[in-house]
CSV table of C-alpha atoms and ligand atoms in Angstrom, one decimal:
chain,number,residue,atom,x,y,z
A,1,MET,CA,-23.4,-29.2,-17.1
A,2,PRO,CA,-23.0,-33.0,-17.1
A,3,GLY,CA,-21.5,-33.5,-20.6
A,4,GLU,CA,-18.7,-36.1,-20.8
A,5,LEU,CA,-18.2,-35.8,-16.8
A,6,ALA,CA,-21.6,-37.9,-16.2
A,7,GLY,CA,-20.4,-41.1,-14.6
A,8,ALA,CA,-16.6,-40.2,-15.3
A,9,SER,CA,-14.1,-41.1,-12.5
A,10,VAL,CA,-12.6,-37.9,-11.4
A,11,LEU,CA,-9.8,-37.3,-9.1
A,12,VAL,CA,-9.7,-33.7,-7.2
A,13,ILE,CA,-6.6,-33.0,-5.7
A,14,GLY,CA,-6.9,-30.4,-2.9
A,15,ALA,CA,-10.9,-31.1,-2.6
A,16,GLY,CA,-10.8,-29.9,1.1
A,17,GLY,CA,-9.7,-26.4,-0.2
A,18,PHE,CA,-12.1,-23.6,-1.3
A,19,ILE,CA,-11.9,-24.2,-5.0
A,20,GLY,CA,-11.5,-27.9,-4.7
A,21,GLY,CA,-14.3,-28.1,-2.4
A,22,ARG,CA,-16.9,-26.5,-4.5
A,23,LEU,CA,-15.7,-28.2,-7.7
A,24,THR,CA,-16.0,-31.6,-5.8
A,25,GLU,CA,-19.7,-30.6,-4.8
A,26,ARG,CA,-20.7,-29.7,-8.4
A,27,LEU,CA,-19.0,-32.6,-10.0
A,28,VAL,CA,-21.1,-34.9,-7.7
A,29,VAL,CA,-24.3,-33.0,-7.8
A,30,GLU,CA,-24.7,-31.3,-10.9
A,31,CYS,CA,-22.3,-33.5,-13.3
A,32,GLY,CA,-23.1,-37.1,-11.8
A,33,ALA,CA,-19.3,-37.8,-11.7
A,34,ARG,CA,-17.7,-40.3,-9.4
A,35,VAL,CA,-15.4,-38.2,-7.6
A,36,ARG,CA,-12.1,-39.3,-5.6
A,37,ALA,CA,-11.0,-36.7,-3.4
A,38,LEU,CA,-7.4,-36.6,-2.4
A,39,VAL,CA,-6.7,-34.9,0.8
A,40,ARG,CA,-3.9,-34.4,3.5
A,41,ALA,CA,-6.0,-35.3,6.6
A,42,PRO,CA,-9.6,-36.4,7.4
A,43,MET,CA,-10.4,-33.2,8.8
A,44,SER,CA,-9.8,-31.6,5.4
A,45,ALA,CA,-12.4,-33.9,4.1
A,46,ALA,CA,-15.2,-32.6,6.5
A,47,SER,CA,-17.0,-30.6,3.9
A,48,VAL,CA,-16.9,-32.9,0.8
A,49,ALA,CA,-17.6,-35.9,3.1
A,50,ARG,CA,-21.3,-34.7,2.9
A,51,PHE,CA,-21.4,-36.1,-0.5
A,52,PRO,CA,-20.8,-39.8,-1.8
A,53,VAL,CA,-17.0,-39.1,-2.6
A,54,ASP,CA,-14.4,-41.8,-2.3
A,55,ILE,CA,-11.8,-40.1,0.1
A,56,ARG,CA,-8.2,-40.8,-0.1
A,57,ILE,CA,-5.8,-39.6,2.4
A,58,GLY,CA,-2.4,-38.7,0.9
A,59,ASP,CA,0.0,-35.8,0.3
A,60,ILE,CA,0.5,-34.6,-3.2
A,61,ALA,CA,4.1,-34.5,-2.5
A,62,ASN,CA,4.1,-38.3,-2.0
A,63,PRO,CA,4.2,-40.0,-5.7
A,64,PRO,CA,2.8,-43.4,-4.7
A,65,ALA,CA,-0.3,-41.8,-3.0
A,66,VAL,CA,-1.0,-39.5,-6.2
A,67,MET,CA,-0.4,-42.7,-8.5
A,68,ALA,CA,-2.9,-44.9,-6.4
A,69,ALA,CA,-5.6,-42.1,-6.0
A,70,ALA,CA,-5.4,-41.4,-10.0
A,71,ARG,CA,-5.7,-45.1,-11.0
A,72,GLY,CA,-8.8,-45.7,-13.1
A,73,CYS,CA,-9.5,-41.9,-13.2
A,74,SER,CA,-10.2,-40.0,-16.7
A,75,HIS,CA,-9.8,-36.7,-15.3
A,76,ILE,CA,-7.6,-35.1,-12.7
A,77,PHE,CA,-8.2,-31.5,-11.2
A,78,ASN,CA,-5.1,-30.3,-9.6
A,79,CYS,CA,-6.4,-27.6,-7.1
A,80,ALA,CA,-3.7,-28.1,-4.4
A,81,LYS,CA,-1.7,-25.0,-3.2
A,82,GLY,CA,1.3,-25.2,-0.9
A,83,THR,CA,0.5,-23.6,2.5
A,84,GLY,CA,2.6,-22.7,5.6
A,85,PRO,CA,5.4,-20.5,6.3
A,86,ASN,CA,8.1,-22.8,4.8
A,87,ALA,CA,8.6,-21.4,1.1
A,88,ALA,CA,10.7,-24.7,0.2
A,89,LYS,CA,7.7,-26.9,1.4
A,90,ARG,CA,5.4,-24.9,-0.5
A,91,ARG,CA,7.1,-25.1,-3.7
A,92,THR,CA,7.3,-28.7,-3.3
A,93,VAL,CA,3.5,-28.8,-3.6
A,94,ASP,CA,3.3,-26.0,-6.3
A,95,VAL,CA,6.2,-27.2,-8.7
A,96,ASP,CA,7.7,-30.5,-7.7
A,97,ALA,CA,4.5,-32.5,-7.2
A,98,VAL,CA,3.2,-31.5,-10.6
A,99,ARG,CA,5.6,-34.2,-12.0
A,100,SER,CA,3.9,-36.9,-10.1
A,101,VAL,CA,0.5,-35.6,-11.2
A,102,ILE,CA,1.3,-35.6,-14.8
A,103,GLU,CA,2.8,-38.9,-14.5
A,104,ALA,CA,-0.1,-40.5,-12.8
A,105,ALA,CA,-2.2,-39.0,-15.6
A,106,ARG,CA,-0.2,-40.6,-18.1
A,107,ARG,CA,-0.5,-44.1,-16.5
A,108,ALA,CA,-4.1,-43.7,-16.0
A,109,SER,CA,-4.7,-42.2,-19.6
A,110,ALA,CA,-6.3,-39.2,-17.9
A,111,MET,CA,-6.6,-35.5,-18.9
A,112,VAL,CA,-5.4,-32.7,-16.5
A,113,VAL,CA,-6.8,-29.5,-15.3
A,114,HIS,CA,-4.1,-27.6,-13.7
A,115,VAL,CA,-5.2,-24.7,-11.6
A,116,SER,CA,-2.8,-21.7,-11.8
A,117,THR,CA,-3.2,-18.2,-11.4
A,118,MET,CA,-3.5,-14.9,-13.4
A,119,ALA,CA,-0.8,-13.3,-11.2
A,120,VAL,CA,1.8,-15.1,-13.4
A,121,TYR,CA,1.5,-12.3,-15.9
A,122,ASP,CA,3.7,-9.2,-16.1
A,123,ARG,CA,0.5,-7.2,-16.5
A,124,PRO,CA,0.6,-3.7,-17.9
A,125,PHE,CA,-0.1,-1.0,-15.5
A,126,ASP,CA,-3.2,0.0,-17.7
A,127,GLY,CA,-5.0,-1.4,-20.4
A,128,ASP,CA,-5.9,-5.0,-21.3
A,129,PHE,CA,-3.9,-8.4,-20.8
A,130,ASP,CA,-4.3,-11.9,-22.1
A,131,GLU,CA,-2.7,-15.2,-22.6
A,132,THR,CA,-0.4,-13.7,-25.1
A,133,THR,CA,1.0,-11.3,-22.3
A,134,ARG,CA,4.5,-12.3,-21.1
A,135,PRO,CA,4.5,-14.2,-18.1
A,136,ALA,CA,7.4,-13.1,-15.7
A,137,PRO,CA,8.6,-14.3,-12.2
A,138,ARG,CA,8.3,-11.2,-9.5
A,139,GLY,CA,10.5,-12.7,-6.9
A,140,ASP,CA,7.5,-13.6,-4.8
A,141,PRO,CA,7.5,-17.5,-3.9
A,142,TYR,CA,3.7,-18.0,-4.4
A,143,THR,CA,3.5,-16.6,-8.0
A,144,ASP,CA,6.9,-17.7,-9.0
A,145,GLY,CA,6.0,-21.3,-7.9
A,146,LYS,CA,2.6,-21.0,-9.9
A,147,LEU,CA,4.4,-20.0,-13.0
A,148,ASP,CA,7.0,-22.8,-12.8
A,149,GLY,CA,4.3,-25.3,-11.9
A,150,GLU,CA,2.2,-24.4,-14.8
A,151,ARG,CA,5.1,-24.5,-17.2
A,152,LEU,CA,6.1,-27.9,-15.9
A,153,ALA,CA,2.6,-29.3,-16.2
A,154,VAL,CA,2.3,-28.1,-20.0
A,155,GLU,CA,5.9,-29.2,-20.7
A,156,LEU,CA,5.6,-32.7,-19.2
A,157,GLY,CA,2.0,-33.0,-20.6
A,158,ALA,CA,3.6,-32.5,-24.2
A,159,ARG,CA,6.4,-34.7,-23.7
A,160,TRP,CA,4.3,-37.6,-22.3
A,161,ALA,CA,1.2,-36.9,-24.6
A,162,VAL,CA,-1.0,-36.2,-21.5
A,163,PRO,CA,-3.8,-33.6,-22.3
A,164,VAL,CA,-3.1,-30.7,-19.8
A,165,VAL,CA,-5.2,-27.7,-19.8
A,166,VAL,CA,-4.1,-24.7,-17.4
A,167,VAL,CA,-6.6,-22.2,-15.8
A,168,GLN,CA,-5.6,-18.9,-14.4
A,169,PRO,CA,-8.1,-17.6,-12.1
A,170,GLY,CA,-8.2,-14.0,-11.0
A,171,VAL,CA,-9.2,-13.1,-7.3
A,172,VAL,CA,-11.5,-15.8,-6.5
A,173,TYR,CA,-14.4,-14.9,-3.9
A,174,GLY,CA,-17.5,-16.6,-2.8
A,175,PRO,CA,-18.7,-18.8,0.3
A,176,GLY,CA,-15.9,-20.3,1.9
A,177,ALA,CA,-13.1,-18.2,0.4
A,178,GLY,CA,-10.1,-17.8,2.5
A,179,VAL,CA,-7.9,-15.2,1.4
A,180,TYR,CA,-10.4,-13.1,-0.6
A,181,GLY,CA,-13.1,-13.8,2.2
A,182,VAL,CA,-12.7,-14.8,5.7
A,183,ASP,CA,-9.3,-13.0,5.8
A,184,ILE,CA,-10.8,-9.9,4.5
A,185,ILE,CA,-13.6,-10.0,7.0
A,186,GLU,CA,-11.3,-10.6,9.9
A,187,GLU,CA,-8.8,-7.7,8.6
A,188,LEU,CA,-11.7,-5.2,8.4
A,189,THR,CA,-13.3,-6.4,11.8
A,190,ASN,CA,-10.0,-6.3,13.8
A,191,GLY,CA,-7.8,-3.6,12.2
A,192,GLY,CA,-7.9,-1.9,8.6
A,193,VAL,CA,-7.2,-2.6,5.0
A,194,VAL,CA,-4.9,-0.7,2.8
A,195,LEU,CA,-6.3,0.6,-0.6
A,196,VAL,CA,-3.4,1.6,-2.7
A,197,ASP,CA,-4.1,4.8,-4.7
A,198,GLY,CA,-7.6,5.0,-3.6
A,199,GLY,CA,-8.1,1.3,-4.7
A,200,ARG,CA,-8.4,2.3,-8.3
A,201,GLY,CA,-6.4,-0.8,-9.4
A,202,ILE,CA,-8.7,-3.4,-11.2
A,203,CYS,CA,-9.0,-6.6,-9.3
A,204,ASN,CA,-10.2,-9.1,-11.8
A,205,ALA,CA,-12.7,-10.9,-9.4
A,206,VAL,CA,-14.4,-14.0,-10.3
A,207,TYR,CA,-17.1,-15.6,-8.4
A,208,ILE,CA,-16.5,-19.1,-7.3
A,209,ASP,CA,-19.2,-20.7,-9.3
A,210,ASP,CA,-18.2,-18.9,-12.5
A,211,LEU,CA,-14.7,-20.2,-11.9
A,212,VAL,CA,-15.8,-23.7,-11.2
A,213,SER,CA,-17.9,-23.7,-14.3
A,214,GLY,CA,-14.7,-22.6,-16.3
A,215,LEU,CA,-12.8,-25.7,-14.7
A,216,LEU,CA,-15.6,-28.1,-15.8
A,217,LEU,CA,-15.7,-26.8,-19.3
A,218,ALA,CA,-11.8,-27.1,-19.4
A,219,ALA,CA,-12.1,-30.6,-18.4
A,220,GLN,CA,-14.1,-31.6,-21.4
A,221,ARG,CA,-11.8,-30.4,-23.9
A,222,ARG,CA,-8.7,-32.7,-24.5
A,223,ASP,CA,-8.4,-30.9,-27.9
A,224,VAL,CA,-7.2,-27.6,-26.3
A,225,ALA,CA,-4.4,-29.3,-24.4
A,226,GLY,CA,-1.4,-27.3,-23.6
A,227,GLU,CA,-3.5,-24.1,-23.6
A,228,ARG,CA,-3.8,-21.5,-20.9
A,229,PHE,CA,-6.9,-19.8,-20.2
A,230,LEU,CA,-7.7,-16.8,-18.0
A,231,LEU,CA,-10.8,-16.9,-16.0
A,232,SER,CA,-12.4,-13.8,-14.4
A,233,GLY,CA,-15.8,-12.3,-13.9
A,234,PRO,CA,-18.2,-10.6,-16.2
A,235,GLU,CA,-17.2,-6.9,-15.2
A,236,TYR,CA,-14.1,-5.2,-14.0
A,237,PRO,CA,-14.5,-4.1,-10.3
A,238,THR,CA,-11.8,-2.0,-8.7
A,239,TRP,CA,-10.2,-3.1,-5.4
A,240,ARG,CA,-12.1,-0.3,-3.7
A,241,ASP,CA,-15.5,-1.8,-5.2
A,242,PHE,CA,-14.4,-5.1,-3.9
A,243,PHE,CA,-13.4,-4.1,-0.3
A,244,GLU,CA,-16.4,-1.6,0.1
A,245,SER,CA,-18.6,-4.7,-0.8
A,246,PHE,CA,-17.4,-6.4,2.4
A,247,GLU,CA,-17.5,-3.2,4.1
A,248,ARG,CA,-21.2,-3.0,3.5
A,249,LEU,CA,-21.7,-6.7,4.7
A,250,LEU,CA,-19.9,-5.7,8.0
A,251,GLY,CA,-21.5,-2.1,8.3
A,252,THR,CA,-17.9,-0.7,8.8
A,253,CYS,CA,-15.5,1.6,7.1
A,254,ARG,CA,-12.1,0.5,7.8
A,255,THR,CA,-10.3,0.8,4.4
A,256,VAL,CA,-7.4,3.2,4.3
A,257,SER,CA,-6.4,4.8,1.2
A,258,LEU,CA,-2.7,5.3,0.8
A,259,SER,CA,-0.3,6.3,-2.0
A,260,ARG,CA,2.0,3.8,-3.1
A,261,ALA,CA,4.9,5.6,-1.5
A,262,GLU,CA,3.0,5.7,1.9
A,263,ALA,CA,2.1,2.0,1.4
A,264,HIS,CA,5.9,1.0,1.0
A,265,ALA,CA,6.6,3.2,4.2
A,266,LEU,CA,4.1,1.3,6.1
A,267,TRP,CA,5.7,-2.0,5.0
A,268,ARG,CA,9.2,-0.8,6.1
A,269,ARG,CA,8.1,0.4,9.3
A,270,SER,CA,6.2,-2.9,9.9
A,271,ARG,CA,9.4,-4.9,9.3
A,272,ARG,CA,11.4,-2.8,11.8
A,273,ARG,CA,8.8,-3.7,14.4
A,274,ALA,CA,10.3,-7.4,14.6
A,275,TRP,CA,12.7,-6.2,17.4
A,276,LEU,CA,11.5,-6.3,21.0
A,277,ALA,CA,11.4,-2.6,21.9
A,278,PRO,CA,9.2,-1.6,18.9
A,279,VAL,CA,6.9,-4.5,19.9
A,280,LEU,CA,6.7,-3.3,23.4
A,281,TRP,CA,6.0,0.2,21.9
A,282,GLN,CA,3.3,-1.1,19.8
A,283,ALA,CA,1.6,-2.9,22.7
A,284,LEU,CA,1.7,0.3,24.7
A,285,ARG,CA,0.1,2.1,21.8
A,286,GLU,CA,-2.6,-0.6,21.4
A,287,ASP,CA,-3.3,-0.6,25.1
A,288,ARG,CA,-4.5,3.0,26.1
A,289,ALA,CA,-5.3,2.0,29.7
A,290,LEU,CA,-2.0,0.4,30.3
A,291,ARG,CA,0.0,3.1,28.4
A,292,ARG,CA,-1.6,5.7,30.6
A,293,GLN,CA,-1.0,3.7,33.9
A,294,LEU,CA,2.7,3.2,32.9
A,295,LEU,CA,3.3,6.7,31.7
A,296,ALA,CA,1.7,7.9,34.8
A,297,THR,CA,4.3,6.5,37.1
A,298,ARG,CA,7.4,8.3,38.2
A,299,GLU,CA,9.6,6.1,35.9
A,300,GLY,CA,7.3,6.6,33.0
A,301,ARG,CA,7.5,10.4,33.5
A,302,LEU,CA,11.3,10.3,33.6
A,303,LEU,CA,11.6,7.9,30.6
A,304,ARG,CA,9.5,10.1,28.5
A,305,ARG,CA,11.7,13.3,29.2
A,306,LEU,CA,14.6,11.2,28.8
A,307,ALA,CA,13.5,10.1,25.2
A,308,ARG,CA,12.7,13.6,24.3
A,309,TRP,CA,16.3,14.5,25.2
A,310,THR,CA,18.2,11.5,24.1
A,311,LEU,CA,16.5,9.5,21.1
A,312,PRO,CA,18.0,10.2,17.8
A,313,LYS,CA,16.3,12.6,15.5
A,314,SER,CA,15.4,9.8,12.9
A,315,LEU,CA,13.8,7.5,15.7
A,316,GLN,CA,11.7,10.4,17.0
A,317,LEU,CA,10.5,11.2,13.4
A,318,ARG,CA,9.7,7.5,12.8
A,319,LEU,CA,7.7,7.4,15.9
A,320,ARG,CA,6.0,10.7,14.9
A,321,GLN,CA,5.3,9.2,11.4
A,322,ASP,CA,3.7,6.1,12.8
A,323,ARG,CA,1.4,8.2,15.1
A,324,ASP,CA,0.5,10.6,12.4
A,325,LEU,CA,-0.6,7.8,10.2
A,326,GLU,CA,-2.9,6.3,12.8
A,327,VAL,CA,-4.3,9.8,13.7
A,328,SER,CA,-4.8,10.7,10.1
A,329,HIS,CA,-7.0,7.6,9.8
A,330,GLY,CA,-8.5,8.1,13.1
A,331,ARG,CA,-7.8,4.6,14.5
A,332,GLU,CA,-5.7,2.9,17.2
A,333,SER,CA,-4.5,0.1,15.4
A,334,PRO,CA,-2.8,0.7,11.9
A,335,PRO,CA,-3.9,-0.9,8.8
A,336,VAL,CA,-2.3,-4.3,7.7
A,337,PRO,CA,0.8,-3.7,5.7
A,338,LEU,CA,0.9,-4.9,2.3
A,339,ARG,CA,4.1,-6.5,0.8
A,340,PRO,CA,6.0,-4.6,-1.8
A,341,TRP,CA,5.1,-6.9,-4.8
A,342,VAL,CA,1.5,-6.6,-3.6
A,343,ILE,CA,1.5,-2.9,-3.6
A,344,ASP,CA,2.7,-2.9,-7.1
A,345,TYR,CA,0.2,-5.6,-8.1
A,346,VAL,CA,-3.0,-4.0,-6.8
A,347,ALA,CA,-2.1,-0.7,-8.2
A,348,ARG,CA,-2.3,-2.1,-11.8
A,349,ARG,CA,-5.4,-1.1,-13.7
A,350,ALA,CA,-5.0,-3.9,-16.4
A,351,ARG,CA,-8.1,-5.9,-17.2
A,352,ALA,CA,-8.0,-9.6,-17.9
A,353,ARG,CA,-9.5,-10.6,-21.3
A,354,THR,CA,-11.3,-13.8,-21.1
A,355,ASP,CA,-12.0,-14.0,-25.0
A,356,LYS,CA,-10.0,-17.2,-25.5
A,357,ALA,CA,-11.9,-19.0,-22.7
A,358,ARG,CA,-15.3,-17.6,-24.1
A,359,THR,CA,-14.4,-18.5,-27.7
A,360,LEU,CA,-12.8,-22.1,-27.2
A,361,LEU,CA,-14.3,-23.1,-23.9
A,362,GLY,CA,-17.8,-21.4,-24.1
A,363,TYR,CA,-16.9,-19.9,-20.7
A,364,ALA,CA,-19.7,-17.2,-19.9
A,365,PRO,CA,-19.2,-15.8,-16.4
A,366,ALA,CA,-22.7,-14.7,-15.0
A,367,PHE,CA,-22.0,-13.5,-11.5
A,368,THR,CA,-21.7,-9.6,-11.1
A,369,LEU,CA,-19.9,-8.5,-8.1
A,370,GLU,CA,-23.1,-7.4,-6.6
A,371,HIS,CA,-24.8,-10.8,-7.0
A,372,GLY,CA,-21.7,-12.8,-5.8
A,373,MET,CA,-21.3,-10.8,-2.8
A,374,GLN,CA,-25.1,-10.9,-1.9
A,375,VAL,CA,-24.4,-14.9,-1.9
A,376,THR,CA,-21.2,-14.5,0.1
A,377,GLY,CA,-23.0,-12.2,2.6
A,378,GLN,CA,-25.7,-14.6,3.2
A,379,TRP,CA,-23.1,-17.5,3.8
A,380,ALA,CA,-21.0,-15.1,6.1
A,381,ARG,CA,-24.2,-14.5,8.2
A,382,TRP,CA,-25.1,-18.2,8.1
A,383,VAL,CA,-21.7,-19.2,9.6
A,384,GLY,CA,-21.6,-16.5,11.9
A,385,LEU,CA,-18.6,-14.6,10.5
A,386,ILE,CA,-20.7,-11.2,10.3
A,387,PRO,CA,-23.8,-10.5,12.6
A,388,GLU,CA,-27.3,-10.9,11.3
A,389,PRO,CA,-28.9,-7.6,10.4
A,390,GLU,CA,-31.1,-6.1,13.2
B,401,LIG,N1,-8.5,-18.5,-4.2
B,401,LIG,C1,-8.2,-17.7,-4.9
B,401,LIG,O1,-8.3,-16.4,-5.1
B,401,LIG,C2,-7.1,-18.2,-6.2
B,401,LIG,C3,-6.8,-17.1,-7.1
B,401,LIG,C4,-5.9,-17.7,-8.2
B,401,LIG,C5,-5.5,-18.9,-8.2
B,401,LIG,N2,-5.9,-19.9,-7.1
B,401,LIG,C6,-5.3,-21.3,-7.1
B,401,LIG,O2,-6.4,-22.0,-6.9
B,401,LIG,C7,-6.0,-23.4,-6.4
B,401,LIG,C8,-6.9,-23.6,-5.2
B,401,LIG,O3,-7.0,-22.5,-4.4
B,401,LIG,P1,-7.7,-22.4,-3.1
B,401,LIG,O4,-8.1,-21.0,-2.9
B,401,LIG,O5,-8.9,-23.2,-3.1
B,401,LIG,O6,-6.8,-22.8,-1.9
B,401,LIG,P2,-7.0,-23.4,-0.6
B,401,LIG,O7,-8.3,-23.2,-0.1
B,401,LIG,O8,-5.7,-23.1,0.3
B,401,LIG,O9,-6.8,-24.9,-0.9
B,401,LIG,C9,-5.6,-25.5,-1.3
B,401,LIG,C10,-5.8,-27.0,-0.9
B,401,LIG,O10,-4.4,-27.6,-1.1
B,401,LIG,C11,-4.3,-28.7,-0.3
B,401,LIG,N3,-2.7,-29.0,0.0
B,401,LIG,C12,-1.9,-28.3,0.3
B,401,LIG,N4,-0.8,-29.0,0.6
B,401,LIG,C13,-1.1,-30.1,0.1
B,401,LIG,C14,-0.3,-31.4,-0.1
B,401,LIG,N5,1.0,-31.4,0.2
B,401,LIG,N6,-0.8,-32.6,-0.5
B,401,LIG,C15,-2.2,-32.4,-1.1
B,401,LIG,N7,-3.0,-31.5,-0.8
B,401,LIG,C16,-2.4,-30.2,-0.3
B,401,LIG,C17,-4.9,-28.1,0.9
B,401,LIG,O11,-5.1,-29.3,1.7
B,401,LIG,P3,-5.6,-29.1,3.3
B,401,LIG,O12,-7.0,-28.9,3.2
B,401,LIG,O13,-5.3,-30.4,3.9
B,401,LIG,O14,-5.1,-27.8,3.8
B,401,LIG,C18,-6.1,-27.5,0.5
B,401,LIG,O15,-7.1,-28.3,0.3
B,401,LIG,C19,-4.4,-23.0,-6.0
B,401,LIG,O16,-3.7,-23.6,-7.1
B,401,LIG,C20,-4.3,-21.5,-6.0
B,401,LIG,O17,-3.0,-21.1,-6.4
B,401,LIG,C21,-6.8,-19.5,-6.2
């Protein structure tokens, strides 16, 4: 898909990440673009350094670094995402830094493809949603930051006459995926994954190469400035379909179906474990040998008897609920608890319509979940994330 990107000078911010990395690769190999990659540290450039790319070390939150990187570029892709535990710092990347990206584009007369997320919409529980659906903050720093970031990008683009196109991907998976790849494999290997309401919610997954094709198409359409485009795959797999594909790759069965109420209860209990005593309790429960050893001592027996007589009924009940949940799912370690907003989010069965991207951009996603997971599995075996079949 070379088009107008052939020979163009293109800045990719966040080129060391999952999406920015694959985009950089295809810009160089497929489009023949001259790519400048803005990364925070040399290590982040390890993957894209395989290609003839002009690597610039800099922080998106540092305006002079962004201005310098954008100089002479006709296109800017913003694929950066705030990371780390500090919500204020993440917001600096997701929202505040957008101003310098658009300002840099204005100075360079470049157009901007800003990567947001499908999660900004207040999607209905059932049915379809599209770009006309009301966006809504949900009190979660990530999605709220993404919503404010895309609004700022469009607003400044209009004010400064900078063509800005916003793309809103669903769940992006494929070789190199973090949240919807490596993290899932680790969770399914080490513990379990909660499927809310049997995993009947629609995950709106999109394979990385379909998404990148959408980004490349968007970059060639200055005339659709100010528009938002939902980008999803060619079909509508459920969360169960999605996680079961990973289970098949791993040869495991570690998903746990919980009702929404149970999933919320698991979250509340996991919060309470922040205290020392519950953490000790957790360690005792997870290490069966240690537990047996300690409980077999004189003090251990005495403690058990004391606990039975003295613990408040509510605590006894909570401990029993924890144990019941684990027993009912036949595991020692409980599944990873989901945050309350995630529970609500994954329960929804709304399907993302991509008609606008198909009509205006010519977007045509091609990877079914089966095909995408086949390639993802090959990659996961190649990098040693999952064992080769016997
Ligand atoms: N993956 C998905 O399923 C998904 C779904 C919907 C939307 N999105 C959006 O797609 C975009 C890319 O996501 P991704 O999955 O590729 O994330 P990712 O793998 O975590 O990559 C994020 C990139 O942002 C860079 N970054 C973070 N802070 C930075 C800073 N201060 N200055 C410069 N760069 C910085 C990171 O640099 P380092 O390499 O140095 O850490 C990393 O390369 C994000 O906007 C995300 O919200 C992703």
